[in-house]
Each structure stands twice: as structure tokens, then as C-alpha cells.
PDB file of C-alpha atoms in Angstrom:
ATOM      1  CA  MET O   6       3.242  12.204  19.778  1.00  0.00           C
ATOM      2  CA  HIS O   7       1.595   9.362  17.872  1.00  0.00           C
ATOM      3  CA  VAL O   8       3.606   6.116  18.019  1.00  0.00           C
ATOM      4  CA  VAL O   9       2.910   3.012  15.952  1.00  0.00           C
ATOM      5  CA  GLN O  10       4.399  -0.487  16.239  1.00  0.00           C
ATOM      6  CA  THR O  11       3.783  -2.181  12.895  1.00  0.00           C
ATOM      7  CA  GLN O  12       3.619  -5.657  14.458  1.00  0.00           C
ATOM      8  CA  GLN O  13       0.647  -4.477  16.539  1.00  0.00           C
ATOM      9  CA  LEU O  14      -1.408  -3.078  13.648  1.00  0.00           C
ATOM     10  CA  ASP O  15      -4.745  -4.664  12.829  1.00  0.00           C
ATOM     11  CA  LEU O  16      -4.079  -5.505   9.181  1.00  0.00           C
ATOM     12  CA  LEU O  17      -7.105  -5.771   6.935  1.00  0.00           C
ATOM     13  CA  PRO O  18      -6.937  -8.371   4.152  1.00  0.00           C
ATOM     14  CA  ALA O  19      -8.169  -7.345   0.718  1.00  0.00           C
ATOM     15  CA  HIS O  20      -7.949  -8.833  -2.746  1.00  0.00           C
ATOM     16  CA  HIS O  21      -8.683  -7.901  -6.333  1.00  0.00           C
ATOM     17  CA  ARG O  22     -12.214  -8.629  -7.496  1.00  0.00           C
ATOM     18  CA  ASP O  23     -10.970 -10.869 -10.329  1.00  0.00           C
ATOM     19  CA  ASP O  24      -8.247 -12.630  -8.309  1.00  0.00           C
ATOM     20  CA  ALA O  25      -9.180 -13.754  -4.788  1.00  0.00           C
ATOM     21  CA  THR O  26      -5.715 -15.312  -4.358  1.00  0.00           C
ATOM     22  CA  ASN O  27      -3.954 -11.950  -4.709  1.00  0.00           C
ATOM     23  CA  VAL O  28      -4.226 -10.905  -1.065  1.00  0.00           C
ATOM     24  CA  VAL O  29      -2.580  -7.871   0.503  1.00  0.00           C
ATOM     25  CA  ARG O  30      -2.830  -7.062   4.218  1.00  0.00           C
ATOM     26  CA  ALA O  31      -2.739  -3.358   5.023  1.00  0.00           C
ATOM     27  CA  ALA O  32      -3.404  -0.588   7.525  1.00  0.00           C
ATOM     28  CA  TRP O  33      -3.197   3.213   7.530  1.00  0.00           C
ATOM     29  CA  PRO O  34      -1.437   3.951  10.856  1.00  0.00           C
ATOM     30  CA  LEU O  35      -1.022   7.657  10.016  1.00  0.00           C
ATOM     31  CA  SER O  36      -3.624   9.838   8.309  1.00  0.00           C
ATOM     32  CA  ARG O  37      -6.119  12.555   9.113  1.00  0.00           C
ATOM     33  CA  GLY O  38      -8.170   9.748  10.707  1.00  0.00           C
ATOM     34  CA  THR O  39      -5.455   9.196  13.327  1.00  0.00           C
ATOM     35  CA  GLY O  40      -4.867  12.900  13.930  1.00  0.00           C
ATOM     36  CA  SER O  41      -1.955  13.491  11.572  1.00  0.00           C
ATOM     37  CA  ARG O  42      -1.970  17.053  10.286  1.00  0.00           C
ATOM     38  CA  SER O  43       0.281  16.825   7.224  1.00  0.00           C
ATOM     39  CA  THR O  44       1.449  13.226   6.725  1.00  0.00           C
ATOM     40  CA  ALA O  45      -0.011   9.828   5.936  1.00  0.00           C
ATOM     41  CA  ALA O  46       1.541   6.374   5.992  1.00  0.00           C
ATOM     42  CA  VAL O  47       0.286   3.040   4.752  1.00  0.00           C
ATOM     43  CA  TYR O  48       1.787  -0.237   5.934  1.00  0.00           C
ATOM     44  CA  PHE O  49       1.258  -3.399   3.899  1.00  0.00           C
ATOM     45  CA  GLU O  50       2.447  -6.973   3.641  1.00  0.00           C
ATOM     46  CA  LEU O  51       2.792  -9.068   0.495  1.00  0.00           C
ATOM     47  CA  GLU O  52       3.723 -12.677  -0.097  1.00  0.00           C
ATOM     48  CA  ARG O  53       5.847 -13.766  -3.074  1.00  0.00           C
ATOM     49  CA  GLY O  54       4.011 -13.177  -6.345  1.00  0.00           C
ATOM     50  CA  LYS O  55       1.195 -11.165  -4.739  1.00  0.00           C
ATOM     51  CA  ARG O  56       0.821  -7.554  -5.821  1.00  0.00           C
ATOM     52  CA  LEU O  57      -0.602  -4.394  -4.371  1.00  0.00           C
ATOM     53  CA  GLY O  58      -2.217  -3.567  -7.698  1.00  0.00           C
ATOM     54  CA  ARG O  59      -1.497  -0.924 -10.301  1.00  0.00           C
ATOM     55  CA  HIS O  60      -2.809   2.451  -9.135  1.00  0.00           C
ATOM     56  CA  THR O  61      -2.177   6.171  -8.874  1.00  0.00           C
ATOM     57  CA  ASP O  62      -1.983   8.238  -5.694  1.00  0.00           C
ATOM     58  CA  SER O  63      -2.964  11.882  -5.310  1.00  0.00           C
ATOM     59  CA  ALA O  64       0.356  12.687  -3.588  1.00  0.00           C
ATOM     60  CA  GLU O  65       3.988  11.701  -3.994  1.00  0.00           C
ATOM     61  CA  GLU O  66       4.868   8.498  -2.106  1.00  0.00           C
ATOM     62  CA  VAL O  67       8.099   7.332  -0.525  1.00  0.00           C
ATOM     63  CA  LEU O  68       8.190   3.517  -0.367  1.00  0.00           C
ATOM     64  CA  VAL O  69      10.416   1.953   2.290  1.00  0.00           C
ATOM     65  CA  VAL O  70      10.989  -1.807   2.291  1.00  0.00           C
ATOM     66  CA  LEU O  71      11.199  -2.942   5.913  1.00  0.00           C
ATOM     67  CA  THR O  72      11.684  -6.687   5.329  1.00  0.00           C
ATOM     68  CA  GLY O  73      11.750  -9.016   2.349  1.00  0.00           C
ATOM     69  CA  GLU O  74      12.012  -8.170  -1.327  1.00  0.00           C
ATOM     70  CA  VAL O  75       9.629  -6.461  -3.721  1.00  0.00           C
ATOM     71  CA  ASP O  76       9.561  -5.347  -7.312  1.00  0.00           C
ATOM     72  CA  VAL O  77       8.499  -1.720  -7.545  1.00  0.00           C
ATOM     73  CA  VAL O  78       6.988  -0.773 -10.896  1.00  0.00           C
ATOM     74  CA  VAL O  79       6.674   2.957 -11.603  1.00  0.00           C
ATOM     75  CA  GLY O  80       5.357   3.753 -15.051  1.00  0.00           C
ATOM     76  CA  ASN O  81       7.386   1.471 -17.358  1.00  0.00           C
ATOM     77  CA  GLU O  82      10.341   1.137 -14.975  1.00  0.00           C
ATOM     78  CA  ARG O  83      10.774  -1.922 -12.719  1.00  0.00           C
ATOM     79  CA  ARG O  84      13.317  -2.205  -9.885  1.00  0.00           C
ATOM     80  CA  ARG O  85      13.951  -4.874  -7.230  1.00  0.00           C
ATOM     81  CA  LEU O  86      14.250  -3.548  -3.681  1.00  0.00           C
ATOM     82  CA  SER O  87      15.154  -5.447  -0.544  1.00  0.00           C
ATOM     83  CA  ALA O  88      15.041  -4.528   3.142  1.00  0.00           C
ATOM     84  CA  GLY O  89      16.332  -0.990   3.562  1.00  0.00           C
ATOM     85  CA  GLY O  90      15.486  -0.034  -0.033  1.00  0.00           C
ATOM     86  CA  ILE O  91      13.683   3.234  -0.702  1.00  0.00           C
ATOM     87  CA  ALA O  92      11.861   4.372  -3.840  1.00  0.00           C
ATOM     88  CA  ILE O  93      10.004   7.552  -4.667  1.00  0.00           C
ATOM     89  CA  VAL O  94       6.799   7.492  -6.696  1.00  0.00           C
ATOM     90  CA  PRO O  95       5.620  10.795  -8.211  1.00  0.00           C
ATOM     91  CA  ALA O  96       1.994  11.809  -7.661  1.00  0.00           C
ATOM     92  CA  GLU O  97      -0.485  10.526 -10.273  1.00  0.00           C
ATOM     93  CA  VAL O  98       2.029   8.109 -11.869  1.00  0.00           C
ATOM     94  CA  PRO O  99       0.743   4.522 -12.222  1.00  0.00           C
ATOM     95  CA  HIS O 100       2.694   2.124 -10.013  1.00  0.00           C
ATOM     96  CA  ASP O 101       2.580  -1.292  -8.368  1.00  0.00           C
ATOM     97  CA  VAL O 102       4.455  -3.284  -5.727  1.00  0.00           C
ATOM     98  CA  VAL O 103       4.929  -7.050  -6.122  1.00  0.00           C
ATOM     99  CA  GLY O 104       6.236  -9.498  -3.498  1.00  0.00           C
ATOM    100  CA  ALA O 105       9.435 -10.889  -5.001  1.00  0.00           C
ATOM    101  CA  GLY O 106      11.410 -12.747  -2.349  1.00  0.00           C
ATOM    102  CA  PHE O 107      10.779 -15.708  -0.115  1.00  0.00           C
ATOM    103  CA  GLY O 108       8.748 -14.934   2.976  1.00  0.00           C
ATOM    104  CA  THR O 109       6.642 -11.893   3.705  1.00  0.00           C
ATOM    105  CA  ALA O 110       7.596  -8.473   2.355  1.00  0.00           C
ATOM    106  CA  ARG O 111       6.730  -5.613   4.698  1.00  0.00           C
ATOM    107  CA  VAL O 112       6.547  -2.143   3.176  1.00  0.00           C
ATOM    108  CA  THR O 113       5.571   1.312   4.324  1.00  0.00           C
ATOM    109  CA  GLY O 114       4.511   4.142   2.042  1.00  0.00           C
ATOM    110  CA  VAL O 115       4.797   7.695   3.368  1.00  0.00           C
ATOM    111  CA  PHE O 116       2.943  10.652   1.855  1.00  0.00           C
ATOM    112  CA  PRO O 117       3.387  14.432   2.396  1.00  0.00           C
ATOM    113  CA  SER O 118      -0.361  14.860   2.922  1.00  0.00           C
ATOM    114  CA  ASN O 119      -2.755  13.515   5.553  1.00  0.00           C
ATOM    115  CA  THR O 120      -5.402  12.784   2.910  1.00  0.00           C
ATOM    116  CA  ILE O 121      -4.649  10.464  -0.004  1.00  0.00           C
ATOM    117  CA  VAL O 122      -6.858   9.269  -2.840  1.00  0.00           C
ATOM    118  CA  SER O 123      -5.697   6.107  -4.615  1.00  0.00           C
ATOM    119  CA  VAL O 124      -7.311   4.923  -7.856  1.00  0.00           C
ATOM    120  CA  PHE O 125      -6.658   1.266  -8.696  1.00  0.00           C
ATOM    121  CA  ASP O 126      -7.030  -0.508 -12.037  1.00  0.00           C
ATOM    122  CA  ASP O 127      -8.934  -3.333 -10.284  1.00  0.00           C
ATOM    123  CA  GLU O 128     -11.777  -3.242  -7.766  1.00  0.00           C
ATOM    124  CA  TRP O 129     -10.868  -4.211  -4.187  1.00  0.00           C
ATOM    125  CA  VAL O 130     -12.872  -6.699  -2.143  1.00  0.00           C
ATOM    126  CA  PRO O 131     -14.269  -6.148   0.523  1.00  0.00           C
ATOM    127  CA  TYR O 132     -14.416  -2.432  -0.328  1.00  0.00           C
ATOM    128  CA  GLY O 133     -16.321  -2.819  -3.618  1.00  0.00           C
ATOM    129  CA  THR O 134     -14.481   0.072  -5.262  1.00  0.00           C
ATOM    130  CA  ARG O 135     -11.357   0.988  -7.226  1.00  0.00           C
ATOM    131  CA  VAL O 136     -11.037   4.301  -5.356  1.00  0.00           C
ATOM    132  CA  LEU O 137      -9.633   4.226  -1.823  1.00  0.00           C
ATOM    133  CA  GLY O 138      -8.618   7.091   0.422  1.00  0.00           C
ATOM    134  CA  THR O 139      -7.653   8.091   3.901  1.00  0.00           C
ATOM    135  CA  PRO O 140      -9.040   7.258   6.261  1.00  0.00           C
ATOM    136  CA  PRO O 141     -10.156   3.882   4.869  1.00  0.00           C
ATOM    137  CA  PRO O 142     -13.882   3.153   4.502  1.00  0.00           C
ATOM    138  CA  ALA O 143     -15.660   2.902   7.873  1.00  0.00           C
ATOM    139  CA  GLU O 144     -16.874  -0.654   7.268  1.00  0.00           C
ATOM    140  CA  ALA O 145     -13.254  -1.775   6.810  1.00  0.00           C
ATOM    141  CA  ARG O 146     -12.211  -0.281  10.157  1.00  0.00           C
ATOM    142  CA  ALA O 147     -15.119  -1.650  12.177  1.00  0.00           C
TER     143      ALA O 147
END
């Protein structure tokens, strides 16, 4: 059994190349890199007005809002979710998550595959790429 306590994760800060103030803190607690055979999960935190960034994922994603409020944008549809809210994002559909409430929003995304490829509209710093996958780049985990 692999057990994860989100408050103990080593969250890596990243921001969009063209907007250093748009910071997200994230970790991949479940993926092929942690020994998961058929599932991946990303955990991320956003402050009000900060966004994950528009992107597509290679697999369907279930977003679960743990605390706070976010706006989930899937294609042209936008919905506000608060703690306990769940949204499903089809594979390869452009989507974004934006911190909407006061305080920190904490969100987990769960995928039915242990390997995910995400393609963002904007380049991520410190990664220097728009394409991220599981496990994250080695220099980000070091």
C-alpha cells in the first residue's frame, strides 16, 4: 500500500514564463514514478486569481476540490467548485483551474493511467517546457 498525506508533500513552485506572479505549487504523489501501476494523481495549491494554466491531458481527469474554491474551465464551460466539489475533464480537452476564493485552494486530479502527458499553452518555469508528464522532470524532483 502506498499512503500519501498531502500536508507532507514537497510541493514544487512553478510559474508561467510570461507571468512570474502566477505561481502554482504541485506534486505528483501517485504515478509510475512512485510505483503506481494504473493510476496517477497530481496535488496542487492555488491562491485567489492564480491559475494552473490552460492545457490538455492525455487521459481523463477527475478533479476533487479538497479546500477552498476554484473555477474549473473545460472547453468553453466554466463552473465554480468549492470544497467537496468534483469535476470530470475528458482526455485531450483544453481546461484550466483558477483559484477563486479567499485563502488557498487545494485540489487533487486523479487519472486512470500511471503515465500522463500534459501540454500547456504557456511554458513553465523552472521546467523550460510546455509539455510535462509523469514522473516530473528529474531536475524538478532533485
